[in-house]
Structures are given as C-alpha cells and as structure tokens.
Amino acid sequence: MDEFAPRVELPCPFEKIFPSLLVRNDDFYMKLAYNHAIDAWKIDEVPVGAIIEHNGEVIGAAHNLVDSSRDATAHAEILAITQASSAIGDWRLNECRLYVTKEPCPMCSGAAIMARLGEVVYATPDPKMGCLGGATSVHEIPTLNHRVKVRSGILEAECTQLLQAYFQMKRMKEN
Amino acid sequence: MDEFAPRVELPCPFEKIFPSLLVRNDDFYMKLAYNHAIDAWKIDEVPVGAIIEHNGEVIGAAHNLVDSSRDATAHAEILAITQASSAIGDWRLNECRLYVTKEPCPMCSGAAIMARLGEVVYATPDPKMGCLGGATSVHEIPTLNHRVKVRSGILEAECTQLLQAYFQMKRMKEN
C-alpha cells in the first residue's frame, strides 16, 4: 500500500454546522471544532476536533490524526497547540482558549497546562480517560506552575452523539 | 532577528558519556538520553533528553526543544515518541521502552499512556510536575485502557546534577 495514497472518504451521516461569523461566543467556536470532528470521521479517525481562539480569532484548528499519521501524539489538541504557538510566536498561550469536542485525555490535559492555556472548554465529558474533571483532575495538582480554567457542556449533545455514532458504526463493522 | 538563524552555543561544563555499545542495559540507554540532555543545554533549553528502545535498537532520540521551536509540545518525550512511531509504522509502542532523564510532566506522562509504551524509565524524580509517581500517578488511573510500567533512579545523580546546574546558571544570569 502506498503510505501517502489519499484515504477513501468514509460517509458521515452528520452535517456540519455553519454558525454566524458575527457572534463569536462559546457556541461559535465549539461548532467550528465540531466541524473538524466531522472531517476526522470522514477519514476514519475518532471524531474529535479542536479550535484555539485568541482575541476573537481562530489561530489553531485541527482534528484527530492518530491513525493517518500513525502517531499517538497527533491528537486534535496537540496539533492545534502547535499551530497556535506558531501563529503567535510563543509557546505560552496564556491569552488563548482551547475548544475541544471531548474532554482531553491524559496527554492533552497535560499539554493544556504545559502550554499555559488560559482556558479549556470541552463538550463531551470522558469519565474513563478525561483528565480535566473526568477520570482525574490534573489541572488541580497544587504544585503545578500554571492554573488552567476549565468549563464544559457547550454543544455537549451534538458532540456526544457524533462520538457514540462513530463507535457504534465501528463495532457494527467489526461484527 | 532571523527566526531560523543558528543559535549561539552555550558552554556546558558537563561532558558526554560514551558507554560501550556491547552492553545494552538501562545504564546504556540512559547515558544516551543524558547526552541528548547536554545537547539541549548547549542551545539553552532545559536539559532533558529521551531515548526510545525497541528490541535493543534506538528508534527515538530527542531533547527538549520548547524554546527553539516556540512550542510547548516539543518536549523530548513527545518528539521521541513521534520518531519511534515513524520508525515502526505504528502509533502503538507496546514493545518499546522510553528512557528519560527527568520524570515526565503531565503531558508526557499522558503521552506514554496514549502511545501504549511498554515501560518508562526515568532518572530524576520531579515531585512538583512529575506525573508518574511524583506530583501524581496518572498511570495508575484505574479506568485507563493501557498500563505502562514505570521505573526510576537510573543515572539519577548525574541527571539531577545537570538539571540543578542549568537552573542555577539561569538564576545567576537573571541577577
């Protein structure tokens, strides 16, 4: 198999959402993250999308690419942090906010702290793997040198449905 | 300033160690990681180095590059995981062992889990930021889908001295 051959597009029954560009609120950014999650589904990646916002502008936008890149570090959040850092020329993202469709895993929860993100907003909680309030709360470790604010629940129903439908589809294919 | 200009080399008072290639034990791999940490110092990065071993071969070798790349995700461990995954063509590193000169931070501790590393061996403990037994133990979260083994203390005195001397030098420059 050609390693760099384009992958067949996987049909996704969910439609992208196109919010008004005039209202830049939590809902707006999370909808953009949701659209990236749909793009992940279409190349058969677990549908998680991430957006990084800075002064009302999007400076990072990515989806999960673990299987395509064969690299466990290619989560949406890590890729978006690298983009955002490149955009502002600094690894410190104190003035930035990360929107992500699923509660970050141990790695990405830690990356939010190490990148000194101002805030993380996630849609779907993950009580098994999530580390910003789910399985544990790494952001509350008292000795850390940075405090990241955490909120959740924005566009939760839509992002949860997307994830559940993807895993259901995968299970049906396996049987 | 030219963003891509080579950075002035910072003198490092520590010498690299060249272990015998015939004895491939913990000490061997950690000495290679230590040498990468010295390379980090020489470009004024926090001196942390990482090696990933697979069947006795080194398939990942990196040092911290956060300041040079202006990217908080450019820790030695993350870079080495990406290299190792590329080398074996799989994001799952179950048969691999990571050697790192300092206990991994929240992000890198999580990355070890997400990359399904077989084992992590670190030199210097980090009770403030370390998440494999130091500030917390993310690898012991019961709901995780992968168990990574953790050991520590290999070449601890040398790696600790290197880190302490670096931070001491930085503090002196600040004053």
mmCIF file of C-alpha atoms in Angstrom:
data_model
loop_
_atom_site.group_PDB
_atom_site.id
_atom_site.type_symbol
_atom_site.label_atom_id
_atom_site.label_comp_id
_atom_site.label_asym_id
_atom_site.label_seq_id
_atom_site.Cartn_x
_atom_site.Cartn_y
_atom_site.Cartn_z
ATOM 1 C CA MET A 1 0.000 0.000 0.000
ATOM 2 C CA ASP A 2 1.256 3.454 -0.834
ATOM 3 C CA GLU A 3 1.760 5.141 2.506
ATOM 4 C CA PHE A 4 0.817 8.523 1.099
ATOM 5 C CA ALA A 5 -2.176 7.466 -1.010
ATOM 6 C CA PRO A 6 -5.302 9.508 -0.249
ATOM 7 C CA ARG A 7 -7.610 7.554 2.007
ATOM 8 C CA VAL A 8 -11.109 6.666 0.861
ATOM 9 C CA GLU A 9 -13.667 9.047 2.295
ATOM 10 C CA LEU A 10 -15.949 7.470 4.861
ATOM 11 C CA PRO A 11 -19.572 8.674 4.666
ATOM 12 C CA CYS A 12 -20.639 10.622 7.739
ATOM 13 C CA PRO A 13 -24.370 10.936 8.470
ATOM 14 C CA PHE A 14 -23.844 14.180 10.384
ATOM 15 C CA GLU A 15 -23.926 17.585 8.724
ATOM 16 C CA LYS A 16 -21.541 20.408 9.502
ATOM 17 C CA ILE A 17 -22.941 23.455 11.286
ATOM 18 C CA PHE A 18 -22.212 26.912 9.906
ATOM 19 C CA PRO A 19 -22.651 29.481 12.670
ATOM 20 C CA SER A 20 -22.846 33.223 12.059
ATOM 21 C CA LEU A 21 -19.411 34.812 11.999
ATOM 22 C CA LEU A 22 -20.821 37.844 13.767
ATOM 23 C CA VAL A 23 -21.392 36.237 17.148
ATOM 24 C CA ARG A 24 -18.098 34.920 18.479
ATOM 25 C CA ASN A 25 -19.227 33.097 21.581
ATOM 26 C CA ASP A 26 -18.545 29.639 23.043
ATOM 27 C CA ASP A 27 -21.169 28.152 20.770
ATOM 28 C CA PHE A 28 -19.485 29.604 17.678
ATOM 29 C CA TYR A 29 -16.043 28.166 18.432
ATOM 30 C CA MET A 30 -17.370 24.793 19.541
ATOM 31 C CA LYS A 31 -19.340 24.494 16.300
ATOM 32 C CA LEU A 32 -16.095 25.012 14.375
ATOM 33 C CA ALA A 33 -14.476 22.284 16.500
ATOM 34 C CA TYR A 34 -17.480 20.037 15.757
ATOM 35 C CA ASN A 35 -16.988 20.563 12.018
ATOM 36 C CA HIS A 36 -13.376 19.453 12.365
ATOM 37 C CA ALA A 37 -14.561 16.363 14.229
ATOM 38 C CA ILE A 38 -16.762 15.538 11.222
ATOM 39 C CA ASP A 39 -13.688 15.870 8.992
ATOM 40 C CA ALA A 40 -11.950 13.339 11.265
ATOM 41 C CA TRP A 41 -14.825 10.867 10.833
ATOM 42 C CA LYS A 42 -14.569 11.213 7.047
ATOM 43 C CA ILE A 43 -11.034 9.815 7.100
ATOM 44 C CA ASP A 44 -11.962 7.193 9.693
ATOM 45 C CA GLU A 45 -10.404 8.869 12.686
ATOM 46 C CA VAL A 46 -12.121 9.086 16.081
ATOM 47 C CA PRO A 47 -14.173 12.290 15.598
ATOM 48 C CA VAL A 48 -12.604 14.844 17.911
ATOM 49 C CA GLY A 49 -11.976 18.432 16.805
ATOM 50 C CA ALA A 50 -10.212 21.354 18.464
ATOM 51 C CA ILE A 51 -10.095 25.124 17.988
ATOM 52 C CA ILE A 52 -7.818 27.664 19.659
ATOM 53 C CA GLU A 53 -9.132 31.190 19.968
ATOM 54 C CA HIS A 54 -7.072 34.329 20.607
ATOM 55 C CA ASN A 55 -8.644 37.797 20.728
ATOM 56 C CA GLY A 56 -11.647 36.527 18.800
ATOM 57 C CA GLU A 57 -9.596 34.945 16.020
ATOM 58 C CA VAL A 58 -9.042 31.257 15.322
ATOM 59 C CA ILE A 59 -5.283 30.579 15.486
ATOM 60 C CA GLY A 60 -5.442 26.775 15.741
ATOM 61 C CA ALA A 61 -7.873 24.304 14.177
ATOM 62 C CA ALA A 62 -7.318 20.575 13.920
ATOM 63 C CA HIS A 63 -8.816 17.142 14.282
ATOM 64 C CA ASN A 64 -7.515 13.835 15.474
ATOM 65 C CA LEU A 65 -4.949 12.285 13.093
ATOM 66 C CA VAL A 66 -3.566 9.372 15.124
ATOM 67 C CA ASP A 67 -4.284 6.614 12.600
ATOM 68 C CA SER A 68 -3.468 8.650 9.476
ATOM 69 C CA SER A 69 -0.129 9.800 10.853
ATOM 70 C CA ARG A 70 0.484 6.633 12.884
ATOM 71 C CA ASP A 71 1.441 8.855 15.791
ATOM 72 C CA ALA A 72 -0.313 8.736 19.148
ATOM 73 C CA THR A 73 0.682 12.346 19.810
ATOM 74 C CA ALA A 74 -1.383 13.572 16.820
ATOM 75 C CA HIS A 75 -4.472 14.412 18.867
ATOM 76 C CA ALA A 76 -6.538 17.426 17.803
ATOM 77 C CA GLU A 77 -5.466 19.424 20.865
ATOM 78 C CA ILE A 78 -1.712 18.841 20.397
ATOM 79 C CA LEU A 79 -1.884 19.795 16.714
ATOM 80 C CA ALA A 80 -3.935 22.911 17.496
ATOM 81 C CA ILE A 81 -1.492 23.967 20.244
ATOM 82 C CA THR A 82 1.430 23.662 17.821
ATOM 83 C CA GLN A 83 -0.455 25.759 15.226
ATOM 84 C CA ALA A 84 -1.429 28.410 17.771
ATOM 85 C CA SER A 85 2.118 28.672 19.119
ATOM 86 C CA SER A 86 3.403 29.116 15.585
ATOM 87 C CA ALA A 87 0.763 31.799 14.920
ATOM 88 C CA ILE A 88 1.711 33.963 17.908
ATOM 89 C CA GLY A 89 5.414 33.044 18.009
ATOM 90 C CA ASP A 90 5.360 31.955 21.639
ATOM 91 C CA TRP A 91 4.871 28.620 23.394
ATOM 92 C CA ARG A 92 2.965 30.388 26.179
ATOM 93 C CA LEU A 93 -0.721 30.564 25.288
ATOM 94 C CA ASN A 94 -1.995 32.381 28.410
ATOM 95 C CA GLU A 95 -4.338 34.595 26.414
ATOM 96 C CA CYS A 96 -5.777 31.712 24.384
ATOM 97 C CA ARG A 97 -8.778 29.462 24.848
ATOM 98 C CA LEU A 98 -8.981 25.858 23.627
ATOM 99 C CA TYR A 99 -12.336 24.461 22.490
ATOM 100 C CA VAL A 100 -12.449 20.696 22.084
ATOM 101 C CA THR A 101 -15.366 18.361 21.402
ATOM 102 C CA LYS A 102 -14.310 15.765 24.005
ATOM 103 C CA GLU A 103 -12.724 16.103 27.434
ATOM 104 C CA PRO A 104 -8.943 15.937 26.886
ATOM 105 C CA CYS A 105 -7.056 12.685 27.531
ATOM 106 C CA PRO A 106 -4.123 12.486 29.998
ATOM 107 C CA MET A 107 -1.667 13.761 27.356
ATOM 108 C CA CYS A 108 -3.783 16.667 26.116
ATOM 109 C CA SER A 109 -4.869 17.707 29.600
ATOM 110 C CA GLY A 110 -1.190 17.945 30.441
ATOM 111 C CA ALA A 111 -0.431 19.794 27.207
ATOM 112 C CA ALA A 112 -3.013 22.444 28.131
ATOM 113 C CA ILE A 113 -1.099 23.019 31.381
ATOM 114 C CA MET A 114 2.375 22.964 29.797
ATOM 115 C CA ALA A 115 1.265 25.400 27.054
ATOM 116 C CA ARG A 116 -0.166 27.631 29.799
ATOM 117 C CA LEU A 117 -3.526 27.899 28.083
ATOM 118 C CA GLY A 118 -5.840 30.405 29.716
ATOM 119 C CA GLU A 119 -8.917 28.208 29.478
ATOM 120 C CA VAL A 120 -10.102 24.859 28.147
ATOM 121 C CA VAL A 121 -13.744 24.424 27.149
ATOM 122 C CA TYR A 122 -14.881 20.921 26.257
ATOM 123 C CA ALA A 123 -18.172 19.463 25.066
ATOM 124 C CA THR A 124 -18.447 15.774 25.999
ATOM 125 C CA PRO A 125 -17.119 14.554 29.359
ATOM 126 C CA ASP A 126 -14.952 11.427 29.383
ATOM 127 C CA PRO A 127 -15.128 9.714 32.784
ATOM 128 C CA LYS A 128 -12.700 6.961 31.704
ATOM 129 C CA MET A 129 -9.844 8.836 30.017
ATOM 130 C CA GLY A 130 -10.590 12.518 30.642
ATOM 131 C CA CYS A 131 -8.186 14.295 32.984
ATOM 132 C CA LEU A 132 -9.873 17.665 33.420
ATOM 133 C CA GLY A 133 -12.543 16.504 35.855
ATOM 134 C CA GLY A 134 -13.423 13.063 34.443
ATOM 135 C CA ALA A 135 -11.139 10.199 35.480
ATOM 136 C CA THR A 136 -8.996 12.692 37.384
ATOM 137 C CA SER A 137 -8.207 16.430 37.516
ATOM 138 C CA VAL A 138 -4.568 17.006 36.633
ATOM 139 C CA HIS A 139 -5.193 20.753 36.426
ATOM 140 C CA GLU A 140 -5.854 20.766 40.176
ATOM 141 C CA ILE A 141 -2.457 19.351 41.169
ATOM 142 C CA PRO A 142 -1.401 22.007 43.714
ATOM 143 C CA THR A 143 2.311 22.095 42.820
ATOM 144 C CA LEU A 144 1.829 22.960 39.122
ATOM 145 C CA ASN A 145 3.241 26.285 37.960
ATOM 146 C CA HIS A 146 0.146 27.171 35.903
ATOM 147 C CA ARG A 147 -3.590 27.164 36.557
ATOM 148 C CA VAL A 148 -5.817 26.482 33.566
ATOM 149 C CA LYS A 149 -9.529 27.280 33.872
ATOM 150 C CA VAL A 150 -11.874 24.517 32.734
ATOM 151 C CA ARG A 151 -15.504 24.631 31.588
ATOM 152 C CA SER A 152 -17.644 22.020 29.886
ATOM 153 C CA GLY A 153 -21.033 21.221 28.404
ATOM 154 C CA ILE A 154 -21.013 23.516 25.342
ATOM 155 C CA LEU A 155 -22.661 21.672 22.383
ATOM 156 C CA GLU A 156 -22.466 18.531 24.510
ATOM 157 C CA ALA A 157 -25.430 16.666 22.972
ATOM 158 C CA GLU A 158 -24.188 17.058 19.395
ATOM 159 C CA CYS A 159 -20.564 16.147 20.129
ATOM 160 C CA THR A 160 -21.582 13.151 22.237
ATOM 161 C CA GLN A 161 -23.944 11.870 19.557
ATOM 162 C CA LEU A 162 -21.181 12.155 16.957
ATOM 163 C CA LEU A 163 -18.739 10.128 19.059
ATOM 164 C CA GLN A 164 -21.287 7.498 20.024
ATOM 165 C CA ALA A 165 -22.449 7.038 16.428
ATOM 166 C CA TYR A 166 -18.855 6.645 15.238
ATOM 167 C CA PHE A 167 -18.029 3.922 17.768
ATOM 168 C CA GLN A 168 -21.350 2.187 17.072
ATOM 169 C CA MET A 169 -20.519 2.173 13.345
ATOM 170 C CA LYS A 170 -17.058 0.750 14.077
ATOM 171 C CA ARG A 171 -18.484 -2.013 16.268
ATOM 172 C CA MET A 172 -21.001 -2.981 13.585
ATOM 173 C CA LYS A 173 -18.192 -3.218 11.006
ATOM 174 C CA GLU A 174 -16.210 -5.477 13.307
ATOM 175 C CA ASN A 175 -19.094 -7.975 13.647
ATOM 176 C CA MET B 1 16.033 38.683 14.264
ATOM 177 C CA ASP B 2 16.114 35.898 11.722
ATOM 178 C CA GLU B 3 13.826 33.238 13.118
ATOM 179 C CA PHE B 4 15.902 30.462 11.593
ATOM 180 C CA ALA B 5 19.346 31.802 12.468
ATOM 181 C CA PRO B 6 21.521 29.235 14.264
ATOM 182 C CA ARG B 7 21.578 29.940 17.988
ATOM 183 C CA VAL B 8 24.830 30.692 19.760
ATOM 184 C CA GLU B 9 26.165 27.630 21.523
ATOM 185 C CA LEU B 10 26.015 27.860 25.299
ATOM 186 C CA PRO B 11 29.028 26.337 27.068
ATOM 187 C CA CYS B 12 28.116 23.285 29.139
ATOM 188 C CA PRO B 13 30.503 22.226 31.933
ATOM 189 C CA PHE B 14 29.322 18.608 31.752
ATOM 190 C CA GLU B 15 30.928 16.029 29.478
ATOM 191 C CA LYS B 16 29.025 13.477 27.447
ATOM 192 C CA ILE B 17 29.353 9.834 28.464
ATOM 193 C CA PHE B 18 30.157 7.226 25.848
ATOM 194 C CA PRO B 19 29.047 3.800 27.072
ATOM 195 C CA SER B 20 30.103 0.535 25.457
ATOM 196 C CA LEU B 21 27.783 -0.453 22.630
ATOM 197 C CA LEU B 22 28.124 -4.095 23.662
ATOM 198 C CA VAL B 23 26.161 -3.874 26.897
ATOM 199 C CA ARG B 24 22.638 -2.673 26.152
ATOM 200 C CA ASN B 25 21.245 -2.250 29.634
ATOM 201 C CA ASP B 26 19.314 0.533 31.405
ATOM 202 C CA ASP B 27 22.553 2.350 32.089
ATOM 203 C CA PHE B 28 23.464 2.343 28.385
ATOM 204 C CA TYR B 29 20.192 3.874 27.198
ATOM 205 C CA MET B 30 20.025 6.427 29.998
ATOM 206 C CA LYS B 31 23.546 7.588 29.172
ATOM 207 C CA LEU B 32 22.422 8.232 25.601
ATOM 208 C CA ALA B 33 19.457 10.215 26.961
ATOM 209 C CA TYR B 34 21.878 12.143 29.191
ATOM 210 C CA ASN B 35 23.982 13.052 26.161
ATOM 211 C CA HIS B 36 20.894 14.458 24.459
ATOM 212 C CA ALA B 37 20.165 16.490 27.594
ATOM 213 C CA ILE B 38 23.641 18.018 27.262
ATOM 214 C CA ASP B 39 22.821 18.921 23.659
ATOM 215 C CA ALA B 40 19.682 20.687 24.970
ATOM 216 C CA TRP B 41 21.790 22.724 27.408
ATOM 217 C CA LYS B 42 24.097 23.800 24.566
ATOM 218 C CA ILE B 43 21.206 25.553 22.828
ATOM 219 C CA ASP B 44 19.877 26.944 26.119
ATOM 220 C CA GLU B 45 16.983 24.526 26.537
ATOM 221 C CA VAL B 46 16.129 22.871 29.862
ATOM 222 C CA PRO B 47 18.433 19.819 29.717
ATOM 223 C CA VAL B 48 16.124 16.845 29.366
ATOM 224 C CA GLY B 49 16.847 14.009 26.939
ATOM 225 C CA ALA B 50 14.850 10.948 25.884
ATOM 226 C CA ILE B 51 15.596 7.653 24.141
ATOM 227 C CA ILE B 52 13.147 5.017 22.917
ATOM 228 C CA GLU B 53 14.436 1.462 22.703
ATOM 229 C CA HIS B 54 12.878 -1.384 20.696
ATOM 230 C CA ASN B 55 14.463 -4.839 20.552
ATOM 231 C CA GLY B 56 17.788 -3.393 21.638
ATOM 232 C CA GLU B 57 17.826 -0.668 18.998
ATOM 233 C CA VAL B 58 17.357 3.077 19.486
ATOM 234 C CA ILE B 59 14.337 4.165 17.410
ATOM 235 C CA GLY B 60 13.758 7.556 19.035
ATOM 236 C CA ALA B 61 16.264 10.061 20.431
ATOM 237 C CA ALA B 62 15.497 13.680 21.230
ATOM 238 C CA HIS B 63 15.912 16.520 23.645
ATOM 239 C CA ASN B 64 13.714 19.328 24.797
ATOM 240 C CA LEU B 65 13.105 21.966 22.082
ATOM 241 C CA VAL B 66 10.355 24.128 23.613
ATOM 242 C CA ASP B 67 12.137 27.470 23.341
ATOM 243 C CA SER B 68 13.819 26.816 19.983
ATOM 244 C CA SER B 69 10.583 25.714 18.341
ATOM 245 C CA ARG B 70 8.372 28.010 20.438
ATOM 246 C CA ASP B 71 6.087 25.037 21.011
ATOM 247 C CA ALA B 72 5.224 23.716 24.459
ATOM 248 C CA THR B 73 4.546 20.272 22.985
ATOM 249 C CA ALA B 74 8.194 19.928 21.852
ATOM 250 C CA HIS B 75 9.319 18.009 24.936
ATOM 251 C CA ALA B 76 11.979 15.322 24.459
ATOM 252 C CA GLU B 77 9.471 12.522 25.141
ATOM 253 C CA ILE B 78 6.865 13.743 22.615
ATOM 254 C CA LEU B 79 9.496 14.148 19.897
ATOM 255 C CA ALA B 80 10.964 10.711 20.632
ATOM 256 C CA ILE B 81 7.502 9.086 20.546
ATOM 257 C CA THR B 82 6.819 10.629 17.125
ATOM 258 C CA GLN B 83 10.187 9.357 15.846
ATOM 259 C CA ALA B 84 9.665 5.868 17.246
ATOM 260 C CA SER B 85 6.152 5.627 15.776
ATOM 261 C CA SER B 86 7.516 6.653 12.403
ATOM 262 C CA ALA B 87 10.296 4.056 12.696
ATOM 263 C CA ILE B 88 7.969 1.126 13.333
ATOM 264 C CA GLY B 89 4.976 2.440 11.354
ATOM 265 C CA ASP B 90 2.541 2.143 14.234
ATOM 266 C CA TRP B 91 1.328 4.533 16.930
ATOM 267 C CA ARG B 92 1.194 1.646 19.404
ATOM 268 C CA LEU B 93 4.579 1.307 21.128
ATOM 269 C CA ASN B 94 3.786 -1.660 23.400
ATOM 270 C CA GLU B 95 7.146 -3.318 22.768
ATOM 271 C CA CYS B 96 9.130 -0.133 23.355
ATOM 272 C CA ARG B 97 10.777 1.376 26.403
ATOM 273 C CA LEU B 98 11.226 5.111 26.995
ATOM 274 C CA TYR B 99 14.296 6.356 28.875
ATOM 275 C CA VAL B 100 14.119 9.955 30.008
ATOM 276 C CA THR B 101 16.424 11.975 32.244
ATOM 277 C CA LYS B 102 13.612 13.591 34.279
ATOM 278 C CA GLU B 103 10.252 12.277 35.449
ATOM 279 C CA PRO B 104 7.738 13.135 32.700
ATOM 280 C CA CYS B 105 5.458 16.170 33.084
ATOM 281 C CA PRO B 106 1.635 15.868 32.931
ATOM 282 C CA MET B 107 1.659 15.962 29.104
ATOM 283 C CA CYS B 108 4.450 13.442 28.589
ATOM 284 C CA SER B 109 3.171 11.082 31.281
ATOM 285 C CA GLY B 110 -0.117 11.061 29.398
ATOM 286 C CA ALA B 111 1.654 10.610 26.062
ATOM 287 C CA ALA B 112 3.368 7.477 27.405
ATOM 288 C CA ILE B 113 -0.081 6.064 28.167
ATOM 289 C CA MET B 114 -1.697 7.139 24.883
ATOM 290 C CA ALA B 115 1.239 5.718 22.872
ATOM 291 C CA ARG B 116 0.856 2.492 24.850
ATOM 292 C CA LEU B 117 4.518 2.397 25.760
ATOM 293 C CA GLY B 118 5.574 -0.818 27.459
ATOM 294 C CA GLU B 119 7.737 0.877 30.055
ATOM 295 C CA VAL B 120 9.019 4.270 31.122
ATOM 296 C CA VAL B 121 12.356 4.535 32.947
ATOM 297 C CA TYR B 122 13.305 7.943 34.316
ATOM 298 C CA ALA B 123 16.356 9.275 36.147
ATOM 299 C CA THR B 124 15.437 12.297 38.270
ATOM 300 C CA PRO B 125 12.114 12.412 40.132
ATOM 301 C CA ASP B 126 10.035 15.586 39.871
ATOM 302 C CA PRO B 127 7.734 15.924 42.882
ATOM 303 C CA LYS B 128 6.230 19.185 41.577
ATOM 304 C CA MET B 129 5.426 18.440 37.922
ATOM 305 C CA GLY B 130 6.092 14.712 37.520
ATOM 306 C CA CYS B 131 3.017 12.572 36.929
ATOM 307 C CA LEU B 132 4.469 9.068 37.101
ATOM 308 C CA GLY B 133 4.750 8.910 40.874
ATOM 309 C CA GLY B 134 5.852 12.482 41.708
ATOM 310 C CA ALA B 135 3.071 15.069 41.966
ATOM 311 C CA THR B 136 0.564 12.374 40.987
ATOM 312 C CA SER B 137 0.413 8.983 39.246
ATOM 313 C CA VAL B 138 -1.687 9.263 36.098
ATOM 314 C CA HIS B 139 -0.553 5.782 35.014
ATOM 315 C CA GLU B 140 -2.473 4.356 37.972
ATOM 316 C CA ILE B 141 -5.879 5.761 36.968
ATOM 317 C CA PRO B 142 -7.937 2.550 37.070
ATOM 318 C CA THR B 143 -10.147 3.285 34.038
ATOM 319 C CA LEU B 144 -7.277 3.744 31.540
ATOM 320 C CA ASN B 145 -7.140 1.269 28.655
ATOM 321 C CA HIS B 146 -3.367 0.767 28.934
ATOM 322 C CA ARG B 147 -0.961 0.030 31.783
ATOM 323 C CA VAL B 148 2.535 1.419 31.453
ATOM 324 C CA LYS B 149 5.243 0.078 33.759
ATOM 325 C CA VAL B 150 7.361 2.714 35.484
ATOM 326 C CA ARG B 151 10.846 2.521 36.998
ATOM 327 C CA SER B 152 13.199 5.244 38.154
ATOM 328 C CA GLY B 153 16.574 6.057 39.617
ATOM 329 C CA ILE B 154 18.872 5.035 36.727
ATOM 330 C CA LEU B 155 21.749 7.566 36.440
ATOM 331 C CA GLU B 156 19.804 9.742 38.876
ATOM 332 C CA ALA B 157 22.764 11.621 40.410
ATOM 333 C CA GLU B 158 24.184 12.683 37.027
ATOM 334 C CA CYS B 159 20.850 13.765 35.525
ATOM 335 C CA THR B 160 19.845 15.652 38.687
ATOM 336 C CA GLN B 161 23.173 17.457 38.841
ATOM 337 C CA LEU B 162 22.823 18.503 35.195
ATOM 338 C CA LEU B 163 19.346 19.970 35.769
ATOM 339 C CA GLN B 164 20.282 21.712 39.013
ATOM 340 C CA ALA B 165 23.408 23.256 37.483
ATOM 341 C CA TYR B 166 21.400 24.529 34.498
ATOM 342 C CA PHE B 167 18.783 26.247 36.653
ATOM 343 C CA GLN B 168 21.497 27.649 38.923
ATOM 344 C CA MET B 169 23.270 29.110 35.882
ATOM 345 C CA LYS B 170 19.974 30.632 34.661
ATOM 346 C CA ARG B 171 19.261 32.211 38.047
ATOM 347 C CA MET B 172 22.748 33.712 38.165
ATOM 348 C CA LYS B 173 22.260 35.226 34.703
ATOM 349 C CA GLU B 174 18.967 36.764 35.797
ATOM 350 C CA ASN B 175 20.575 38.543 38.744
#
